[in-house]
Amino acid sequence: MAAAAAAGTGGQTLGRSSFSRAASSKTASSSSSPTASGVKLGPNGAAFVSSGIPDLDRILGGGFLLGSVVMVMEDSDAPHHLLLLRAFMSQGVVHKQPLLFAAPMKGPRSFLGALPAPVASSKEDARQRAMAGGAAGDGRASDEGLRIAWQYRKYFGDERNSSAEHRDNKQEFSHDFDLRKPLERHLLNAQHIECLSTQDLDTLHDLQDRCSAFLSKHQRKEGGNLSAGRIAIQSLCAPQCGYFGKDWDMVSFLRSLKAMVRSSNAVAIITFPHTVLSDSFCKRWQHLADTLLSIKAIPDEDKDLAKLLTGYQDMVGFLHVHKVAQTNSQVPVILEASTFSLKLRKRRSLVLERLNQAPVDGSSGPSSGGSGSCSSSTQGSQLDF
Amino acid sequence: MEEYGGGDLLGEAMCAGARVVVVEDCVEAPAAFVLHLLLKRALAAGGGGGAALLALAHPFSHYDRILRKMGCNLSMHRKSERLHFFDLQAFPGGTRGGAIADSLAQLYSAVQRVVETYRAGENAGRLTVMIDDVSLLEVAANGSADDVLDFLHYCVTLTSEMNCLLVVLIHEDIYSSEDGVGLLAHLRYIADLVIKAAPLSTGLAADVHGQLSVVNKGMLIEQRPAKGQKVWNFHFKVKENGADFFYPGSRH
């Protein structure tokens, strides 16, 4: 059935040649494996869906875990959390996974217009991408040629091999998205996207009912097909929501949402401006998250930070990974690094990189290091070198 | 400190007389693994004890799969009625805004019934009543800490009347700010034993997942065994089949 659906959409989109490549690969995958498109099986009985950012999938060990609640702590000054949200939603739309979107704005459906389209959606683009990929590869190669000993970690051979392998899978599981290009209209007009404005809601009961109705279509069944649903809630505790201030209602909403998601094939991503919550409620929210991320924008002209970190010009912010969801295991995931720089490559595709601390020459070393950590007190301790 | 990293430090640190054990953790260093260890110990074959698990955080399958890796089959224990599992993920459930005090009273009477039937049976061991976790119970009670405290006090009476062990998990960092210290302070007061998990100040490492401090409060000096001490501090590493405990810098 999935194959038929994919073929149908393939026929539909072939004329516009927007999507044929992904569709064909999807049919191939669905015939070869029983999993639905966009779902990857992992160890320990885990199933993942892509976050829409290939790097983030890799960092989290496969993607967002089905049945988990992902929370993103927003930066109070910049809307960088929307980048994550857009990528997540676009990936779901591309995979034709049902989506429920709630946001504190008048017309939440208009937000869909801002969703990015996958890179290489047409043949020309594919050719371009091949070239760009080659160029990027060259760029990377030349980069690597220029890098010096303090980055020797990058040279570990096996790592590169595995990333090459990943690139093959990536075609179907997660896409690179072009933030400058909007997603095609006909994808957005599909039936499986629901939108809800949280601005006018006085209580969270409506949202909860919508979520439970949405999730009831995705109950987890033994041996059933793995069609995944996605819930995206933007700024859940924003002050413009009618229920703002009802802290206990919000926490109990989260608790019941978590229980519902846990028993279904779905992922919920919730961003929240944590600064409007009191400390103790902020901690409660964090405890309720299965995967916890936080986003920090970086100040425009922080000279000390620019000196400290390579590639500072392309960075738009930092992503910090606090918690990684785990199924069926009590062992916590300890990442090698928990802070990553959020970069826009060529101003369009989002990449996450580990921080590379620039080498400092001996004379200015201690002073610049010191000033760096002072000025960037927000993340000074997170530079794990 | 004569045994460097040998043996089960947590077992040594916990005196046998403790009746109320409070496990504290925070976002950076979750202590759910301590609950799993205590649950396994409660159901261990030799002791013949039982357990009642009030689970607000996870479904049964979660505990089942984790404990199975530790060599303890919860499904089997549940069938043989040594484990009583209360699935409270949707607690209080039903109507919204119903009186939480009534729901908690019903829950308590359910627990009490379990304890009484356990005592009536031919069970030699102790029954462990475990709550995972109290912070969620407070959420279920819609912030009414008094109702939760009432419930906890009732549970504490079970320990003295029915010879139960009460194990409670609480997220300590929620109550670190001055406005909401209530529940934690009460729990610390009624605890005989406080087990607190904290991250390392230097951040987490792959082979040290945090540190535990165990404070024996209830024990009087003369009751203490020769090696007994009041405060224990050691590091831990969580593994699939249990956990390693060791003194700082003493890994083999």
XYZ file of C-alpha atoms in Angstrom:
637
model
C 0.000 0.000 0.000
C 2.831 2.265 0.815
C 4.358 1.355 -2.500
C 1.132 2.196 -4.299
C 0.863 5.492 -2.503
C 4.417 6.311 -3.298
C 3.903 5.341 -6.916
C 0.810 7.506 -7.057
C 2.590 10.511 -5.745
C 5.487 9.708 -7.962
C 3.187 9.862 -10.957
C 1.739 13.066 -9.697
C 4.997 14.764 -9.160
C 6.815 13.379 -12.132
C 5.522 16.110 -14.376
C 7.080 18.672 -12.165
C 10.003 16.390 -11.600
C 10.212 17.658 -8.117
C 10.308 14.546 -6.181
C 10.659 11.547 -8.389
C 13.991 10.584 -7.053
C 12.927 10.333 -3.475
C 9.718 8.549 -4.425
C 11.498 5.920 -6.430
C 13.999 5.283 -3.703
C 11.138 5.031 -1.294
C 9.366 2.352 -3.297
C 12.591 0.458 -3.457
C 13.040 0.659 0.269
C 9.484 -0.303 1.033
C 9.721 -3.367 -1.140
C 12.965 -4.468 0.396
C 12.137 -3.870 4.046
C 8.902 -3.916 6.009
C 9.455 -0.522 7.618
C 7.589 2.491 6.442
C 9.360 5.340 4.757
C 11.360 7.549 6.991
C 11.622 5.105 9.851
C 14.908 3.470 10.680
C 15.331 0.588 13.045
C 18.111 0.722 15.565
C 19.503 -1.462 18.299
C 17.508 -2.366 21.409
C 14.237 -2.415 19.526
C 14.458 1.283 18.848
C 12.968 2.977 15.811
C 14.030 6.404 14.667
C 12.679 9.150 12.492
C 14.900 11.811 11.106
C 15.129 15.235 12.668
C 15.601 16.692 9.206
C 19.174 17.604 10.013
C 21.511 14.746 9.086
C 24.151 15.912 11.533
C 21.711 15.955 14.413
C 20.581 12.444 13.535
C 24.154 11.299 13.682
C 24.778 13.024 17.018
C 21.689 11.531 18.613
C 22.630 8.066 17.447
C 20.147 7.670 14.622
C 17.574 10.385 14.932
C 14.610 11.104 17.150
C 13.411 7.996 18.909
C 9.854 6.959 18.121
C 7.797 7.280 21.254
C 9.888 10.018 22.770
C 9.324 13.653 23.584
C 12.008 16.019 22.386
C 12.229 19.375 24.075
C 14.166 22.325 22.831
C 14.965 25.203 25.115
C 14.692 28.363 23.079
C 17.050 31.234 23.074
C 15.228 34.274 24.325
C 16.814 36.601 21.796
C 16.760 34.697 18.559
C 14.358 32.356 16.770
C 16.925 29.697 15.979
C 14.714 26.985 17.419
C 12.513 27.514 14.381
C 15.319 26.131 12.253
C 15.075 22.830 14.073
C 11.303 22.892 13.991
C 11.181 23.624 10.262
C 13.633 20.886 9.427
C 11.669 18.438 11.555
C 8.364 19.356 9.955
C 9.708 19.415 6.414
C 11.221 16.012 6.846
C 7.873 14.697 7.994
C 6.052 16.270 5.064
C 8.564 14.874 2.591
C 8.124 11.422 4.071
C 4.335 11.895 4.011
C 4.143 11.341 7.705
C 1.123 12.877 9.411
C 1.932 16.083 11.217
C 0.255 18.030 13.974
C 1.538 21.548 14.387
C 0.585 23.911 17.170
C 1.945 27.386 17.571
C 0.998 30.569 19.393
C 0.157 32.537 16.256
C -3.011 33.584 14.473
C -2.703 31.430 11.387
C -0.412 28.522 12.111
C -0.929 27.174 8.613
C 0.948 30.140 7.236
C 4.030 28.872 9.001
C 3.999 25.932 6.635
C 4.912 28.319 3.847
C 8.247 28.794 5.529
C 9.163 25.141 5.461
C 12.314 24.478 3.494
C 12.435 22.192 0.487
C 14.886 19.344 0.196
C 18.019 20.009 -1.755
C 18.166 18.374 -5.183
C 14.500 18.083 -5.840
C 14.832 18.191 -9.634
C 17.186 16.741 -12.146
C 19.036 19.946 -12.671
C 19.368 20.284 -8.990
C 20.559 16.750 -8.760
C 23.257 17.575 -11.244
C 23.996 20.731 -9.377
C 24.117 18.829 -6.202
C 26.466 16.308 -7.679
C 28.685 19.191 -8.618
C 28.123 20.920 -5.338
C 28.745 17.710 -3.548
C 31.914 17.328 -5.501
C 32.794 20.893 -4.732
C 31.931 20.408 -1.119
C 33.961 17.269 -1.161
C 36.798 19.164 -2.707
C 36.301 21.918 -0.253
C 36.381 19.455 2.545
C 39.419 17.801 1.107
C 41.200 21.080 0.764
C 40.058 22.005 4.231
C 41.498 18.862 5.538
C 44.675 19.565 3.672
C 44.902 22.876 5.417
C 44.080 21.623 8.839
C 46.906 21.094 11.196
C 47.760 18.749 13.952
C 45.374 20.032 16.607
C 42.519 18.666 14.620
C 43.988 15.258 14.043
C 40.788 13.694 15.299
C 39.268 14.374 11.921
C 41.713 12.040 10.273
C 40.497 8.885 11.900
C 39.875 6.705 8.914
C 36.997 4.627 10.178
C 34.985 7.667 10.997
C 35.159 8.862 7.445
C 34.245 5.478 6.086
C 31.197 5.252 8.244
C 30.094 8.702 7.208
C 30.430 7.631 3.596
C 28.225 4.655 4.312
C 25.761 6.869 6.051
C 25.553 9.031 3.008
C 23.972 6.193 1.074
C 21.258 5.659 3.646
C 20.726 9.330 4.018
C 19.043 9.534 0.630
C 15.877 8.077 1.986
C 16.020 8.578 5.714
C 16.932 12.209 5.959
C 17.337 14.998 3.485
C 19.350 18.140 3.378
C 17.039 21.081 3.309
C 17.510 24.322 1.490
C 16.381 27.012 3.857
C 15.975 29.529 1.070
C 13.568 27.499 -0.981
C 10.003 26.887 0.196
C 8.481 23.474 0.068
C 6.142 22.821 -2.834
C 2.554 23.821 -2.293
C 0.891 20.569 -3.225
C 2.785 18.754 -0.508
C 1.477 21.177 2.054
C -2.137 20.954 0.967
C -2.233 17.289 1.744
C -4.708 15.909 4.204
C -2.296 14.718 6.788
C -1.218 18.079 8.128
C -3.204 19.500 11.003
C -2.619 22.927 12.429
C -3.763 24.449 15.667
C -3.317 27.866 17.141
C -2.503 27.895 20.811
C -2.895 31.622 21.030
C -6.596 31.678 21.740
C -6.714 28.619 23.923
C -7.678 29.267 27.510
C -6.993 25.744 28.609
C -4.794 22.995 27.327
C -7.658 20.526 27.075
C -8.211 21.249 23.381
C -4.581 20.698 22.592
C -4.553 17.562 24.636
C -7.650 16.231 22.889
C -6.183 17.000 19.488
C -2.955 15.269 20.428
C -4.713 12.199 21.741
C -6.933 12.030 18.651
C -3.852 12.369 16.488
C -1.905 9.764 18.410
C -4.759 7.287 18.518
C -4.185 6.797 14.784
C -0.647 5.761 15.500
C -1.016 3.215 18.213
C 1.922 0.901 18.514
C 1.057 -2.594 17.379
C 3.083 -5.716 17.504
C 4.427 -6.410 14.052
C 2.318 -3.669 12.576
C 3.627 -1.280 10.007
C 5.690 1.540 11.324
C 4.044 4.646 10.035
C 5.215 7.448 12.182
C 3.405 10.562 13.246
C 4.992 13.847 14.161
C 3.800 16.450 16.616
C 5.462 19.836 16.626
C 4.521 22.374 19.257
C 6.159 25.729 19.102
C 6.674 27.869 22.212
C 4.328 25.899 24.399
C 4.590 28.229 27.366
C 4.664 31.486 25.426
C 3.104 34.452 27.238
C 0.601 35.116 24.434
C -1.139 31.801 25.062
C -4.378 32.001 26.980
C -3.283 29.385 29.460
C -0.038 31.161 30.267
C 0.614 31.116 33.971
C -1.189 27.857 34.605
C 2.072 26.107 35.336
C 0.575 22.962 36.774
C -1.752 22.533 33.807
C 1.166 22.760 31.430
C 3.241 20.226 33.339
C 0.388 17.791 33.574
C -0.261 18.275 29.852
C 3.359 17.355 29.231
C 3.084 14.366 31.481
C 0.026 13.011 29.722
C 1.473 13.812 26.311
C 4.580 11.892 27.247
C 2.544 8.890 28.315
C 0.512 9.006 25.110
C 3.511 9.381 22.834
C 5.261 6.579 24.642
C 2.626 4.105 23.595
C 2.437 5.231 19.979
C 4.600 5.475 16.911
C 5.141 9.167 17.070
C 7.619 11.802 18.060
C 6.679 15.064 19.699
C 8.986 18.023 19.548
C 8.240 20.911 21.840
C 10.110 24.150 21.954
C 9.689 26.387 24.948
C 11.037 29.736 26.053
C 12.476 28.530 29.321
C 13.164 31.994 30.648
C 9.480 32.705 31.233
C 9.195 29.705 33.538
C 10.288 29.746 37.120
C 13.406 27.750 37.925
C 11.595 24.893 39.550
C 9.119 24.524 36.689
C 11.889 24.762 34.163
C 13.496 21.782 35.895
C 10.219 19.927 35.894
C 9.942 20.427 32.148
C 13.481 19.235 31.686
C 12.816 16.096 33.692
C 9.813 15.358 31.504
C 11.864 15.505 28.317
C 13.253 12.337 26.816
C 15.653 14.229 24.616
C 16.612 17.679 25.778
C 18.346 20.202 23.568
C 19.012 23.848 24.038
C 19.767 26.498 21.489
C 21.841 29.590 22.039
C 22.346 32.350 19.595
C 25.759 33.923 19.456
C 26.239 37.634 19.646
C 27.030 39.305 16.361
C 30.403 40.753 17.055
C 32.051 38.865 19.827
C 35.677 39.372 18.933
C 37.030 37.156 21.645
C 34.829 34.292 20.635
C 35.755 34.858 17.006
C 39.377 34.505 17.979
C 38.688 31.397 19.982
C 36.660 29.397 17.507
C 37.345 28.606 13.899
C 34.574 29.120 11.407
C 32.976 31.760 13.578
C 31.639 33.713 10.603
C 29.269 30.952 9.521
C 27.974 30.147 12.969
C 24.501 31.227 13.904
C 24.377 29.603 17.306
C 25.198 26.745 19.565
C 23.249 23.579 20.112
C 23.692 21.897 23.445
C 22.603 18.304 23.959
C 21.552 17.755 27.570
C 19.807 14.430 27.399
C 19.434 11.738 24.770
C 16.406 9.474 24.781
C 17.015 5.817 25.512
C 14.727 2.852 25.209
C 14.929 -0.259 27.273
C 18.174 0.726 28.872
C 19.243 2.445 32.037
C 22.663 3.417 30.767
C 22.828 7.108 29.969
C 24.206 8.212 26.638
C 27.432 10.081 27.154
C 28.349 12.020 24.069
C 31.909 12.843 23.230
C 30.950 16.461 22.954
C 27.692 18.001 23.965
C 28.009 21.455 22.427
C 27.886 21.916 18.710
C 27.999 24.943 16.521
C 24.996 25.543 14.332
C 26.161 26.692 10.932
C 24.465 27.665 7.728
C 26.504 26.267 4.913
C 26.240 28.511 1.875
C 23.466 30.260 3.753
C 21.073 27.485 3.029
C 21.727 24.130 4.583
C 22.049 23.610 8.257
C 25.049 21.746 9.615
C 26.205 20.982 13.104
C 29.866 20.769 13.887
C 31.907 20.179 16.936
C 33.580 23.280 18.158
C 37.076 23.695 16.881
C 39.125 25.799 19.122
C 41.668 27.771 17.196
C 45.255 27.322 18.272
C 46.557 30.270 20.197
C 50.126 31.339 19.970
C 52.093 31.042 23.150
C 52.364 34.709 24.007
C 48.703 35.583 23.849
C 47.504 32.127 24.825
C 46.487 32.421 28.443
C 45.137 35.925 28.150
C 42.954 35.284 25.131
C 41.762 32.018 26.573
C 40.859 33.746 29.786
C 39.070 36.588 28.153
C 37.273 34.152 25.902
C 35.855 32.236 28.769
C 34.960 35.401 30.626
C 33.189 37.074 27.780
C 31.321 33.961 26.813
C 30.189 33.037 30.235
C 27.086 31.553 28.679
C 29.026 28.713 27.201
C 32.533 29.018 28.529
C 32.210 25.899 30.595
C 30.806 23.999 27.680
C 33.940 24.242 25.611
C 35.086 20.799 26.377
C 38.679 20.837 25.381
C 38.413 2.678 52.812
C 40.369 -0.532 52.834
C 38.580 -2.031 49.877
C 39.339 -0.017 46.853
C 36.395 -0.251 44.555
C 35.692 -3.806 45.583
C 32.328 -5.220 46.395
C 29.010 -3.503 46.321
C 29.596 -0.164 47.948
C 25.956 0.771 47.813
C 24.993 -2.412 49.643
C 27.571 -1.728 52.324
C 26.515 1.854 52.700
C 22.860 0.977 53.183
C 22.263 -0.206 56.681
C 19.705 -2.937 57.122
C 17.560 -1.000 59.523
C 16.529 1.755 57.141
C 12.813 1.934 56.572
C 12.422 4.994 54.442
C 14.897 5.470 51.619
C 14.828 8.678 49.635
C 16.664 8.714 46.313
C 17.442 12.168 44.980
C 18.613 12.977 41.495
C 18.814 15.800 39.004
C 18.567 16.329 35.261
C 22.270 15.795 34.685
C 22.531 12.626 36.751
C 19.373 10.539 36.777
C 19.198 7.988 39.573
C 16.575 5.659 38.153
C 19.235 2.955 38.143
C 19.287 3.004 41.956
C 15.597 2.170 41.925
C 16.248 -0.693 39.543
C 18.962 -2.028 41.822
C 16.760 -1.782 44.885
C 13.878 -3.402 43.046
C 16.108 -6.255 42.011
C 17.341 -6.640 45.561
C 13.796 -6.606 46.918
C 12.801 -9.414 44.602
C 16.034 -11.360 44.927
C 15.518 -15.083 45.091
C 17.015 -15.717 48.498
C 15.103 -13.154 50.488
C 11.654 -14.065 49.311
C 10.594 -10.469 49.558
C 8.050 -8.679 47.452
C 7.575 -5.287 45.946
C 4.826 -2.863 45.108
C 5.870 -0.462 42.386
C 3.938 2.756 41.941
C 5.084 3.739 38.478
C 4.238 7.216 37.301
C 7.184 7.683 35.009
C 7.325 4.613 32.790
C 5.153 1.762 31.541
C 5.670 -1.775 32.769
C 7.557 -2.840 29.642
C 10.276 -0.327 30.427
C 11.020 -1.786 33.846
C 10.570 -5.297 32.563
C 13.180 -4.935 29.853
C 15.695 -3.185 32.048
C 15.361 -5.602 34.946
C 15.538 -8.534 32.583
C 18.994 -7.433 31.555
C 19.882 -7.360 35.218
C 18.738 -10.922 35.654
C 15.373 -10.322 37.250
C 12.210 -11.345 35.443
C 9.512 -8.903 36.449
C 6.792 -10.550 34.361
C 7.356 -13.775 36.246
C 7.343 -12.035 39.605
C 4.210 -10.219 38.613
C 2.507 -13.471 37.750
C 3.527 -15.040 41.029
C 2.245 -11.910 42.773
C 5.523 -11.004 44.355
C 5.504 -7.822 42.330
C 2.479 -5.599 42.340
C 2.675 -3.088 39.566
C 0.552 0.041 39.703
C 0.520 1.698 36.295
C -0.095 5.294 37.234
C 0.977 6.990 34.030
C -2.557 8.237 33.549
C -3.206 8.787 37.254
C -5.628 10.125 38.481
C -7.361 9.585 35.146
C -11.067 9.788 34.489
C -12.578 13.161 35.058
C -10.490 16.236 34.948
C -10.332 18.224 38.103
C -11.775 15.548 40.350
C -10.780 15.664 43.980
C -7.210 14.506 44.069
C -7.357 13.716 47.766
C -9.942 11.020 47.035
C -7.848 9.524 44.247
C -4.824 9.404 46.516
C -6.866 7.858 49.297
C -8.048 5.185 46.893
C -4.506 4.592 45.778
C -3.375 4.247 49.349
C -6.073 1.762 50.179
C -5.072 -0.258 47.124
C -1.477 -0.283 48.356
C -2.611 -1.162 51.853
C -4.640 -4.072 50.541
C -1.595 -5.366 48.702
C 0.503 -5.094 51.837
C -2.092 -6.868 53.951
C -2.542 -9.753 51.554
C 1.203 -10.025 51.338
C 1.478 -10.240 55.101
C -1.328 -12.767 55.284
C 0.454 -15.045 52.840
C 3.393 -17.193 53.791
C 6.022 -14.729 52.802
C 9.112 -14.473 54.880
C 10.633 -11.391 53.371
C 9.876 -7.763 53.493
C 7.673 -5.881 51.101
C 9.208 -2.889 49.369
C 6.916 -0.058 48.368
C 8.548 1.992 45.644
C 7.398 5.285 44.153
C 8.823 6.451 40.822
C 8.655 9.365 41.214
C 7.178 11.760 43.745
C 7.640 14.827 41.564
C 5.176 13.326 39.095
C 2.816 12.481 41.908
C 2.844 16.155 42.712
C 2.068 16.951 39.079
C -0.777 14.442 39.154
C -2.059 16.182 42.265
C -1.956 19.421 40.318
C 0.585 20.966 42.623
C -1.100 20.161 45.867
C 1.945 19.196 47.919
C -0.161 18.721 51.036
C -2.137 15.886 49.509
C 1.036 14.217 48.329
C 2.564 14.600 51.767
C -0.514 13.074 53.372
C -0.202 10.150 51.038
C 3.481 9.758 51.819
C 2.871 9.878 55.553
C 0.315 7.132 55.204
C 2.871 5.100 53.296
C 5.394 5.715 56.066
C 3.004 4.211 58.570
C 3.112 1.030 56.534
C 6.821 0.760 57.228
C 6.425 0.671 60.983
C 3.154 -1.271 61.202
C 3.685 -3.713 58.396
C 7.466 -3.882 58.297
C 7.703 -2.479 54.805
C 10.506 -0.611 53.132
C 9.524 2.608 51.423
C 11.702 3.774 48.535
C 10.959 7.136 46.992
C 12.573 8.854 44.032
C 12.494 12.624 43.911
C 14.085 15.101 41.541
C 16.033 17.238 43.888
C 16.842 20.111 41.529
C 13.170 20.986 41.141
C 13.101 22.017 44.762
C 16.396 23.842 44.862
C 14.858 27.281 44.568
C 13.479 28.719 47.742
C 9.841 28.921 46.663
C 9.238 25.222 46.294
C 11.378 23.547 48.885
C 8.465 22.001 50.764
C 8.197 18.440 49.584
C 11.916 17.769 49.512
C 12.471 19.082 53.022
C 9.689 16.875 54.345
C 11.007 13.843 52.568
C 14.496 14.416 53.872
C 13.052 14.693 57.334
C 11.191 11.402 57.246
C 14.029 9.544 55.503
C 16.292 7.109 57.308
C 18.592 6.928 54.362
C 19.209 9.506 51.665
C 20.880 8.440 48.432
C 21.763 11.376 46.296
C 23.084 11.261 42.752
C 24.961 14.231 41.408
C 26.994 14.881 38.292
C 30.708 15.376 38.494
C 31.707 18.984 38.700
C 34.010 18.387 35.763
C 31.198 17.086 33.605
C 30.270 13.551 32.761
C 32.772 11.074 31.457
C 32.278 7.832 29.605
C 33.421 5.718 32.530
C 32.190 7.786 35.467
C 28.517 8.687 35.254
C 28.316 10.660 38.446
C 28.693 10.436 42.174
C 26.467 9.053 44.865
C 26.374 10.215 48.422
C 24.642 8.016 50.932
C 23.652 9.537 54.246
C 22.512 7.220 57.027
C 20.251 9.355 59.124
C 18.175 6.975 61.143
C 20.973 4.925 62.561
C 22.123 5.666 66.072
C 25.787 5.346 66.856
C 25.525 2.252 69.007
C 23.418 0.438 66.420
C 25.962 0.970 63.749
C 28.027 -1.993 62.688
C 31.755 -1.709 63.190
C 32.392 -0.539 59.670
C 29.317 1.578 59.500
C 29.735 5.213 58.849
C 27.305 7.992 58.483
C 28.205 9.393 55.106
C 29.499 7.547 52.092
C 30.671 9.146 48.894
C 31.608 7.283 45.812
C 31.401 7.359 42.060
C 29.208 5.194 39.921
C 29.054 3.883 36.409
C 25.742 2.558 35.154
C 25.863 -0.616 33.127
C 23.186 -2.650 31.415
C 23.318 -5.373 34.027
C 23.780 -3.233 37.093
C 26.127 -0.517 38.200
C 29.722 -0.174 39.318
C 30.475 1.702 42.482
C 33.980 2.768 43.326
C 35.912 5.373 45.227
C 37.241 8.287 43.204
C 40.366 7.358 41.324
C 40.309 3.714 42.268
C 39.226 1.968 39.111
C 41.121 -1.205 38.388
